[in-house]
Structures are given as structure tokens and as C-alpha cells.
Amino acid sequence: EVELVESGGGLIQPGGSLRLSCAASGFTFSTYSMNWVRQAQGKGLEWVSYISSTSGTIYYADSVKGRFTISRDNANNSLYLQMNSLRDEDTAVYYCARGTSNSWYNFDYWGQGTLVTVSS
Amino acid sequence: IRLTQSPSPLSASVGDRVTITCRASQSISKYLNWYQQKPGKGPKLLIYSASSLQSGVPSRFSGSGSGTDFTLTISSLQPEDFATYYCQQTYNTPPTFGGGTKVEIK
């Protein structure tokens, strides 16, 4: 059974840094692209970042470009999101989501999310 | 690419036929997905490429459309279908989502 479990969220002051992790199981992690998607409380979904299966292709939303870094460790079936220079507007639940084999942005499995709160 | 969903919210009863629409700000061919989200959970992929049913999704869900206008239809609403539904375009980067349609109990 495919499972994605996010961790690393918490309360952080503006300007601070946080590293999110996503532990994957139940599938061959190294053959799938992965994404981060976030959702502010009571709001809609916002795509954050994409990484290909080999880490050869990476994309970011303009809202996080230059501040966030996506990475993966295929040997340990893990996805990461390093978040620096955090702002109030980065407060959200962050989901990791798997891309399907035929489309980078068709997200067929999602984790339960980890809450990031940026506040002083 | 901006996606506009309607209506929101949508009040319906068990057994009703429900239709949700999604309009794109430019043509996206058939690069349109639909997701269902329940409180406290990650979204679930229902329909991809405008009209293809994701594996394991009940056949009462169907999607149609191309270009700029798309619909998600639930043929007979079940109690477990009360949730929020989002459309998503995958035509280009960044992929974007509609604002969501909450299907509520009438």
C-alpha cells in the first residue's frame, strides 16, 4: 500500500528556517516524480515545488523561488523541503504528493500533511 | 492559468445528480484533473485528463470538457461524497487549482 508521511512542521518565527520531510513506502520511490503542495487554513490548494525521479528537473512556484529548496534521497525513500526566510504567508498545511507515471502533475497519492505556522 | 469553479457552495441531497463546473482562463486542451478533499485529509484524485476515471474511483463520478470549460458530475450523490472538490490544470507550469466547490447536505 502506498503511504506518504510528512513531518517537520511546527511554529517558527518570520525569517526562520524549517525542513520538512516526507517518508514514502509501498512503491518504488526512485521511479516517481514528487511534489509539495500547500493549503492555508480554510483556503484552496497551491502547488509549491516539483522534483523529477532523478532530481534532474526541479521547478518552484514564484512565491517560494529563492527561499525553498526541494530535494530527495532515493536510497532512503525520502523527499525534503528546506524552507528559509519564512514569511507569515507561508503558514499552511504542506502535503507531499506523488506524480503519476504519465504526468508530472497528476497527483495520485497524497500524505496527511504537516502544519507550518509562521508567527512571532 | 486561472481556474474558476462554480457553484460554491453547492447544497444537495443524497441521490441527487450533481454537476460542478470549472472554467480556465485560456485553452488547456484536456489537461484538467478533479480531486476530492475531506476535512483533515489530503486530496484524492478522481478524474484525470478531463474524463478518465482514476483507478478505484466509483463510476458515479464522471468528467467532461475540453478547451476552457469542464464539468465534474456525480450521478447519484452518496453520503460519503459530501466534501470539497477542486479542479487542477496540468497544461503548463505552475499547475494551478480552482478555488474549490464544497458540496453540502441540503
PDB file of C-alpha atoms in Angstrom:
ATOM      1  CA  GLU A   1       0.000   0.000   0.000  1.00  0.00           C
ATOM      2  CA  VAL A   2       1.324   3.404  -0.972  1.00  0.00           C
ATOM      3  CA  GLU A   3       1.954   5.656   2.013  1.00  0.00           C
ATOM      4  CA  LEU A   4       3.364   9.165   2.295  1.00  0.00           C
ATOM      5  CA  VAL A   5       4.046  10.557   5.756  1.00  0.00           C
ATOM      6  CA  GLU A   6       5.105  14.173   6.225  1.00  0.00           C
ATOM      7  CA  SER A   7       6.918  15.511   9.269  1.00  0.00           C
ATOM      8  CA  GLY A   8       8.917  18.511  10.417  1.00  0.00           C
ATOM      9  CA  GLY A   9       6.203  21.137  10.666  1.00  0.00           C
ATOM     10  CA  GLY A  10       5.829  23.459  13.631  1.00  0.00           C
ATOM     11  CA  LEU A  11       5.759  27.029  14.886  1.00  0.00           C
ATOM     12  CA  ILE A  12       8.541  29.227  13.535  1.00  0.00           C
ATOM     13  CA  GLN A  13       9.216  32.962  13.662  1.00  0.00           C
ATOM     14  CA  PRO A  14       9.258  35.072  10.492  1.00  0.00           C
ATOM     15  CA  GLY A  15      12.660  34.886   8.853  1.00  0.00           C
ATOM     16  CA  GLY A  16      13.336  31.450  10.301  1.00  0.00           C
ATOM     17  CA  SER A  17      14.027  28.120   8.615  1.00  0.00           C
ATOM     18  CA  LEU A  18      12.363  24.733   8.695  1.00  0.00           C
ATOM     19  CA  ARG A  19      12.976  21.424   6.931  1.00  0.00           C
ATOM     20  CA  LEU A  20      10.041  19.228   6.015  1.00  0.00           C
ATOM     21  CA  SER A  21      10.395  15.517   5.306  1.00  0.00           C
ATOM     22  CA  CYS A  22       8.167  13.028   3.518  1.00  0.00           C
ATOM     23  CA  ALA A  23       8.739   9.324   4.085  1.00  0.00           C
ATOM     24  CA  ALA A  24       7.485   7.153   1.231  1.00  0.00           C
ATOM     25  CA  SER A  25       6.649   3.458   1.291  1.00  0.00           C
ATOM     26  CA  GLY A  26       4.722   0.868  -0.688  1.00  0.00           C
ATOM     27  CA  PHE A  27       6.123   1.764  -4.111  1.00  0.00           C
ATOM     28  CA  THR A  28       9.442   2.149  -5.940  1.00  0.00           C
ATOM     29  CA  PHE A  29      10.147   5.714  -4.832  1.00  0.00           C
ATOM     30  CA  SER A  30      13.112   6.193  -7.155  1.00  0.00           C
ATOM     31  CA  THR A  31      10.936   5.878 -10.275  1.00  0.00           C
ATOM     32  CA  TYR A  32       8.361   8.562  -9.453  1.00  0.00           C
ATOM     33  CA  SER A  33       8.432  12.331  -9.528  1.00  0.00           C
ATOM     34  CA  MET A  34       7.299  14.091  -6.363  1.00  0.00           C
ATOM     35  CA  ASN A  35       5.760  17.420  -5.426  1.00  0.00           C
ATOM     36  CA  TRP A  36       4.957  19.645  -2.481  1.00  0.00           C
ATOM     37  CA  VAL A  37       1.535  21.306  -2.332  1.00  0.00           C
ATOM     38  CA  ARG A  38       0.314  23.591   0.441  1.00  0.00           C
ATOM     39  CA  GLN A  39      -3.032  24.740   1.774  1.00  0.00           C
ATOM     40  CA  ALA A  40      -3.623  27.667   4.074  1.00  0.00           C
ATOM     41  CA  GLN A  41      -6.321  27.213   6.696  1.00  0.00           C
ATOM     42  CA  GLY A  42      -9.734  27.320   5.037  1.00  0.00           C
ATOM     43  CA  LYS A  43      -8.205  28.092   1.643  1.00  0.00           C
ATOM     44  CA  GLY A  44      -7.510  26.295  -1.608  1.00  0.00           C
ATOM     45  CA  LEU A  45      -4.549  24.289  -2.830  1.00  0.00           C
ATOM     46  CA  GLU A  46      -1.288  25.852  -4.021  1.00  0.00           C
ATOM     47  CA  TRP A  47       1.436  23.881  -5.773  1.00  0.00           C
ATOM     48  CA  VAL A  48       4.873  24.632  -4.304  1.00  0.00           C
ATOM     49  CA  SER A  49       7.556  22.547  -5.986  1.00  0.00           C
ATOM     50  CA  TYR A  50       8.319  19.580  -8.273  1.00  0.00           C
ATOM     51  CA  ILE A  51      11.291  17.231  -8.442  1.00  0.00           C
ATOM     52  CA  SER A  52      11.844  14.529 -11.041  1.00  0.00           C
ATOM     53  CA  SER A  53      12.701  10.946 -10.121  1.00  0.00           C
ATOM     54  CA  THR A  54      16.438  11.536 -10.582  1.00  0.00           C
ATOM     55  CA  SER A  55      16.440  15.109  -9.223  1.00  0.00           C
ATOM     56  CA  GLY A  56      17.458  16.250 -12.703  1.00  0.00           C
ATOM     57  CA  THR A  57      14.483  18.589 -13.125  1.00  0.00           C
ATOM     58  CA  ILE A  58      13.198  20.901 -10.408  1.00  0.00           C
ATOM     59  CA  TYR A  59      10.544  23.617 -10.502  1.00  0.00           C
ATOM     60  CA  TYR A  60       9.257  26.101  -7.933  1.00  0.00           C
ATOM     61  CA  ALA A  61       6.270  28.378  -7.581  1.00  0.00           C
ATOM     62  CA  ASP A  62       7.238  32.038  -7.936  1.00  0.00           C
ATOM     63  CA  SER A  63       6.031  32.623  -4.364  1.00  0.00           C
ATOM     64  CA  VAL A  64       8.815  30.415  -2.922  1.00  0.00           C
ATOM     65  CA  LYS A  65      11.571  30.633  -5.543  1.00  0.00           C
ATOM     66  CA  GLY A  66      14.905  31.534  -3.973  1.00  0.00           C
ATOM     67  CA  ARG A  67      13.699  30.675  -0.467  1.00  0.00           C
ATOM     68  CA  PHE A  68      12.671  26.996  -0.658  1.00  0.00           C
ATOM     69  CA  THR A  69      14.740  24.030  -1.860  1.00  0.00           C
ATOM     70  CA  ILE A  70      13.291  20.654  -2.776  1.00  0.00           C
ATOM     71  CA  SER A  71      15.454  17.525  -2.644  1.00  0.00           C
ATOM     72  CA  ARG A  72      15.133  13.770  -2.380  1.00  0.00           C
ATOM     73  CA  ASP A  73      17.092  10.747  -1.168  1.00  0.00           C
ATOM     74  CA  ASN A  74      16.122   7.751  -3.272  1.00  0.00           C
ATOM     75  CA  ALA A  75      18.229   5.390  -1.158  1.00  0.00           C
ATOM     76  CA  ASN A  76      16.102   6.268   1.874  1.00  0.00           C
ATOM     77  CA  ASN A  77      12.756   6.810   0.095  1.00  0.00           C
ATOM     78  CA  SER A  78      12.532  10.374   1.350  1.00  0.00           C
ATOM     79  CA  LEU A  79      11.527  13.763  -0.004  1.00  0.00           C
ATOM     80  CA  TYR A  80      12.503  17.064   1.602  1.00  0.00           C
ATOM     81  CA  LEU A  81      11.608  20.732   1.521  1.00  0.00           C
ATOM     82  CA  GLN A  82      14.083  23.178   3.021  1.00  0.00           C
ATOM     83  CA  MET A  83      12.254  26.397   3.777  1.00  0.00           C
ATOM     84  CA  ASN A  84      14.274  29.546   4.522  1.00  0.00           C
ATOM     85  CA  SER A  85      13.325  33.192   5.083  1.00  0.00           C
ATOM     86  CA  LEU A  86       9.847  32.123   6.116  1.00  0.00           C
ATOM     87  CA  ARG A  87       7.008  34.648   5.914  1.00  0.00           C
ATOM     88  CA  ASP A  88       3.593  34.857   7.525  1.00  0.00           C
ATOM     89  CA  GLU A  89       2.024  33.903   4.189  1.00  0.00           C
ATOM     90  CA  ASP A  90       3.899  30.582   4.186  1.00  0.00           C
ATOM     91  CA  THR A  91       1.641  29.405   7.028  1.00  0.00           C
ATOM     92  CA  ALA A  92      -0.173  26.338   5.703  1.00  0.00           C
ATOM     93  CA  VAL A  93      -0.509  22.584   5.780  1.00  0.00           C
ATOM     94  CA  TYR A  94       2.176  21.152   3.497  1.00  0.00           C
ATOM     95  CA  TYR A  95       1.439  17.951   1.589  1.00  0.00           C
ATOM     96  CA  CYS A  96       3.804  15.754  -0.362  1.00  0.00           C
ATOM     97  CA  ALA A  97       2.180  14.255  -3.432  1.00  0.00           C
ATOM     98  CA  ARG A  98       3.316  11.644  -5.937  1.00  0.00           C
ATOM     99  CA  GLY A  99       3.219  12.349  -9.662  1.00  0.00           C
ATOM    100  CA  THR A 100       1.827   9.620 -11.873  1.00  0.00           C
ATOM    101  CA  SER A 101       3.943   7.734 -14.363  1.00  0.00           C
ATOM    102  CA  ASN A 102       2.356   9.568 -17.329  1.00  0.00           C
ATOM    103  CA  SER A 103       2.110  13.089 -15.933  1.00  0.00           C
ATOM    104  CA  TRP A 104       4.284  15.109 -13.596  1.00  0.00           C
ATOM    105  CA  TYR A 105       1.353  16.982 -12.155  1.00  0.00           C
ATOM    106  CA  ASN A 106      -1.309  14.290 -11.808  1.00  0.00           C
ATOM    107  CA  PHE A 107      -1.063  13.671  -8.068  1.00  0.00           C
ATOM    108  CA  ASP A 108      -2.340  10.166  -7.373  1.00  0.00           C
ATOM    109  CA  TYR A 109      -1.244   9.828  -3.744  1.00  0.00           C
ATOM    110  CA  TRP A 110      -1.004  12.464  -1.029  1.00  0.00           C
ATOM    111  CA  GLY A 111       0.191  12.437   2.551  1.00  0.00           C
ATOM    112  CA  GLN A 112      -1.856  13.628   5.515  1.00  0.00           C
ATOM    113  CA  GLY A 113       0.067  16.898   5.666  1.00  0.00           C
ATOM    114  CA  THR A 114       2.230  18.723   8.199  1.00  0.00           C
ATOM    115  CA  LEU A 115       1.287  22.133   9.585  1.00  0.00           C
ATOM    116  CA  VAL A 116       3.738  25.020   9.335  1.00  0.00           C
ATOM    117  CA  THR A 117       2.859  28.140  11.319  1.00  0.00           C
ATOM    118  CA  VAL A 118       4.951  31.262  10.793  1.00  0.00           C
ATOM    119  CA  SER A 119       4.259  33.748  13.549  1.00  0.00           C
ATOM    120  CA  SER A 120       6.059  35.917  16.059  1.00  0.00           C
TER     121      SER A 120
ATOM    122  CA  ILE B   1      -3.677  29.886 -15.809  1.00  0.00           C
ATOM    123  CA  ARG B   2      -6.658  30.835 -13.654  1.00  0.00           C
ATOM    124  CA  LEU B   3      -9.382  28.279 -12.929  1.00  0.00           C
ATOM    125  CA  THR B   4     -12.839  29.421 -11.797  1.00  0.00           C
ATOM    126  CA  GLN B   5     -15.170  26.875 -10.191  1.00  0.00           C
ATOM    127  CA  SER B   6     -18.909  27.160  -9.697  1.00  0.00           C
ATOM    128  CA  PRO B   7     -21.077  26.946  -7.771  1.00  0.00           C
ATOM    129  CA  SER B   8     -19.680  27.293  -4.308  1.00  0.00           C
ATOM    130  CA  PRO B   9     -21.058  26.070  -2.094  1.00  0.00           C
ATOM    131  CA  LEU B  10     -23.436  23.529  -3.549  1.00  0.00           C
ATOM    132  CA  SER B  11     -26.306  22.188  -1.442  1.00  0.00           C
ATOM    133  CA  ALA B  12     -27.633  18.797  -2.446  1.00  0.00           C
ATOM    134  CA  SER B  13     -29.364  15.705  -1.124  1.00  0.00           C
ATOM    135  CA  VAL B  14     -28.426  12.045  -1.208  1.00  0.00           C
ATOM    136  CA  GLY B  15     -29.410  10.632  -4.589  1.00  0.00           C
ATOM    137  CA  ASP B  16     -29.163  13.954  -6.425  1.00  0.00           C
ATOM    138  CA  ARG B  17     -27.304  14.369  -9.693  1.00  0.00           C
ATOM    139  CA  VAL B  18     -24.637  16.999  -9.075  1.00  0.00           C
ATOM    140  CA  THR B  19     -22.624  18.993 -11.598  1.00  0.00           C
ATOM    141  CA  ILE B  20     -19.630  21.203 -10.813  1.00  0.00           C
ATOM    142  CA  THR B  21     -18.085  23.408 -13.464  1.00  0.00           C
ATOM    143  CA  CYS B  22     -14.533  24.647 -13.943  1.00  0.00           C
ATOM    144  CA  ARG B  23     -13.586  27.356 -16.427  1.00  0.00           C
ATOM    145  CA  ALA B  24      -9.996  28.042 -17.469  1.00  0.00           C
ATOM    146  CA  SER B  25      -8.685  31.495 -18.359  1.00  0.00           C
ATOM    147  CA  GLN B  26      -7.180  30.064 -21.554  1.00  0.00           C
ATOM    148  CA  SER B  27      -7.446  26.845 -23.520  1.00  0.00           C
ATOM    149  CA  ILE B  28      -5.880  23.885 -21.727  1.00  0.00           C
ATOM    150  CA  SER B  29      -6.961  21.132 -24.132  1.00  0.00           C
ATOM    151  CA  LYS B  30      -7.865  18.191 -21.855  1.00  0.00           C
ATOM    152  CA  TYR B  31      -5.195  18.825 -19.211  1.00  0.00           C
ATOM    153  CA  LEU B  32      -7.668  19.012 -16.370  1.00  0.00           C
ATOM    154  CA  ASN B  33      -7.957  16.910 -13.210  1.00  0.00           C
ATOM    155  CA  TRP B  34     -10.538  16.701 -10.441  1.00  0.00           C
ATOM    156  CA  TYR B  35      -9.816  15.997  -6.762  1.00  0.00           C
ATOM    157  CA  GLN B  36     -11.985  15.341  -3.721  1.00  0.00           C
ATOM    158  CA  GLN B  37     -10.889  16.519  -0.296  1.00  0.00           C
ATOM    159  CA  LYS B  38     -12.412  15.711   3.080  1.00  0.00           C
ATOM    160  CA  PRO B  39     -11.597  17.642   6.277  1.00  0.00           C
ATOM    161  CA  GLY B  40      -8.172  16.879   7.702  1.00  0.00           C
ATOM    162  CA  LYS B  41      -7.157  14.710   4.733  1.00  0.00           C
ATOM    163  CA  GLY B  42      -5.039  15.088   1.636  1.00  0.00           C
ATOM    164  CA  PRO B  43      -6.943  15.352  -1.660  1.00  0.00           C
ATOM    165  CA  LYS B  44      -7.883  12.264  -3.667  1.00  0.00           C
ATOM    166  CA  LEU B  45      -7.524  12.128  -7.443  1.00  0.00           C
ATOM    167  CA  LEU B  46     -10.883  11.323  -9.056  1.00  0.00           C
ATOM    168  CA  ILE B  47     -10.604  12.231 -12.736  1.00  0.00           C
ATOM    169  CA  TYR B  48      -7.542  12.931 -14.883  1.00  0.00           C
ATOM    170  CA  SER B  49      -7.198  14.225 -18.422  1.00  0.00           C
ATOM    171  CA  ALA B  50     -10.714  15.708 -18.171  1.00  0.00           C
ATOM    172  CA  SER B  51     -12.611  12.436 -18.472  1.00  0.00           C
ATOM    173  CA  SER B  52     -10.508   9.443 -17.375  1.00  0.00           C
ATOM    174  CA  LEU B  53     -11.618   7.778 -14.147  1.00  0.00           C
ATOM    175  CA  GLN B  54      -8.786   7.131 -11.696  1.00  0.00           C
ATOM    176  CA  SER B  55      -8.441   3.509 -10.618  1.00  0.00           C
ATOM    177  CA  GLY B  56     -10.654   2.637  -7.658  1.00  0.00           C
ATOM    178  CA  VAL B  57     -12.965   5.646  -8.024  1.00  0.00           C
ATOM    179  CA  PRO B  58     -16.680   4.778  -8.211  1.00  0.00           C
ATOM    180  CA  SER B  59     -18.273   5.014 -11.645  1.00  0.00           C
ATOM    181  CA  ARG B  60     -20.855   7.552 -10.415  1.00  0.00           C
ATOM    182  CA  PHE B  61     -18.089  10.142 -10.904  1.00  0.00           C
ATOM    183  CA  SER B  62     -17.502  11.355 -14.451  1.00  0.00           C
ATOM    184  CA  GLY B  63     -15.787  14.271 -16.126  1.00  0.00           C
ATOM    185  CA  SER B  64     -16.163  16.006 -19.459  1.00  0.00           C
ATOM    186  CA  GLY B  65     -14.977  19.029 -21.386  1.00  0.00           C
ATOM    187  CA  SER B  66     -12.027  20.405 -23.286  1.00  0.00           C
ATOM    188  CA  GLY B  67     -10.533  23.762 -24.075  1.00  0.00           C
ATOM    189  CA  THR B  68     -11.784  26.135 -21.380  1.00  0.00           C
ATOM    190  CA  ASP B  69     -14.964  24.539 -19.999  1.00  0.00           C
ATOM    191  CA  PHE B  70     -15.098  21.386 -17.894  1.00  0.00           C
ATOM    192  CA  THR B  71     -17.598  19.590 -15.692  1.00  0.00           C
ATOM    193  CA  LEU B  72     -17.487  17.017 -12.914  1.00  0.00           C
ATOM    194  CA  THR B  73     -20.706  15.057 -12.494  1.00  0.00           C
ATOM    195  CA  ILE B  74     -21.773  12.804  -9.640  1.00  0.00           C
ATOM    196  CA  SER B  75     -24.675  10.777 -10.983  1.00  0.00           C
ATOM    197  CA  SER B  76     -26.234   9.877  -7.632  1.00  0.00           C
ATOM    198  CA  LEU B  77     -24.793  11.625  -4.591  1.00  0.00           C
ATOM    199  CA  GLN B  78     -23.841   9.308  -1.732  1.00  0.00           C
ATOM    200  CA  PRO B  79     -23.293  10.263   1.934  1.00  0.00           C
ATOM    201  CA  GLU B  80     -19.521   9.823   1.571  1.00  0.00           C
ATOM    202  CA  ASP B  81     -19.446  12.316  -1.334  1.00  0.00           C
ATOM    203  CA  PHE B  82     -20.041  15.362   0.854  1.00  0.00           C
ATOM    204  CA  ALA B  83     -16.653  17.038   0.539  1.00  0.00           C
ATOM    205  CA  THR B  84     -14.813  19.807  -1.283  1.00  0.00           C
ATOM    206  CA  TYR B  85     -13.916  19.312  -4.935  1.00  0.00           C
ATOM    207  CA  TYR B  86     -11.043  21.008  -6.766  1.00  0.00           C
ATOM    208  CA  CYS B  87     -10.150  21.173 -10.428  1.00  0.00           C
ATOM    209  CA  GLN B  88      -6.482  21.423 -11.459  1.00  0.00           C
ATOM    210  CA  GLN B  89      -4.834  22.276 -14.760  1.00  0.00           C
ATOM    211  CA  THR B  90      -1.665  20.479 -15.799  1.00  0.00           C
ATOM    212  CA  TYR B  91      -1.273  22.248 -19.160  1.00  0.00           C
ATOM    213  CA  ASN B  92       1.763  24.171 -18.020  1.00  0.00           C
ATOM    214  CA  THR B  93       3.970  25.069 -15.044  1.00  0.00           C
ATOM    215  CA  PRO B  94       2.878  26.110 -12.491  1.00  0.00           C
ATOM    216  CA  PRO B  95      -0.015  23.694 -12.211  1.00  0.00           C
ATOM    217  CA  THR B  96      -2.902  25.596 -10.674  1.00  0.00           C
ATOM    218  CA  PHE B  97      -6.085  24.706  -8.812  1.00  0.00           C
ATOM    219  CA  GLY B  98      -9.565  26.136  -8.809  1.00  0.00           C
ATOM    220  CA  GLY B  99     -10.928  27.706  -5.649  1.00  0.00           C
ATOM    221  CA  GLY B 100     -12.921  24.622  -4.688  1.00  0.00           C
ATOM    222  CA  THR B 101     -16.592  23.663  -4.525  1.00  0.00           C
ATOM    223  CA  LYS B 102     -17.930  22.494  -1.181  1.00  0.00           C
ATOM    224  CA  VAL B 103     -20.781  20.023  -1.570  1.00  0.00           C
ATOM    225  CA  GLU B 104     -23.008  20.383   1.474  1.00  0.00           C
ATOM    226  CA  ILE B 105     -26.001  18.485   2.775  1.00  0.00           C
ATOM    227  CA  LYS B 106     -29.266  20.198   1.836  1.00  0.00           C
TER     228      LYS B 106
END
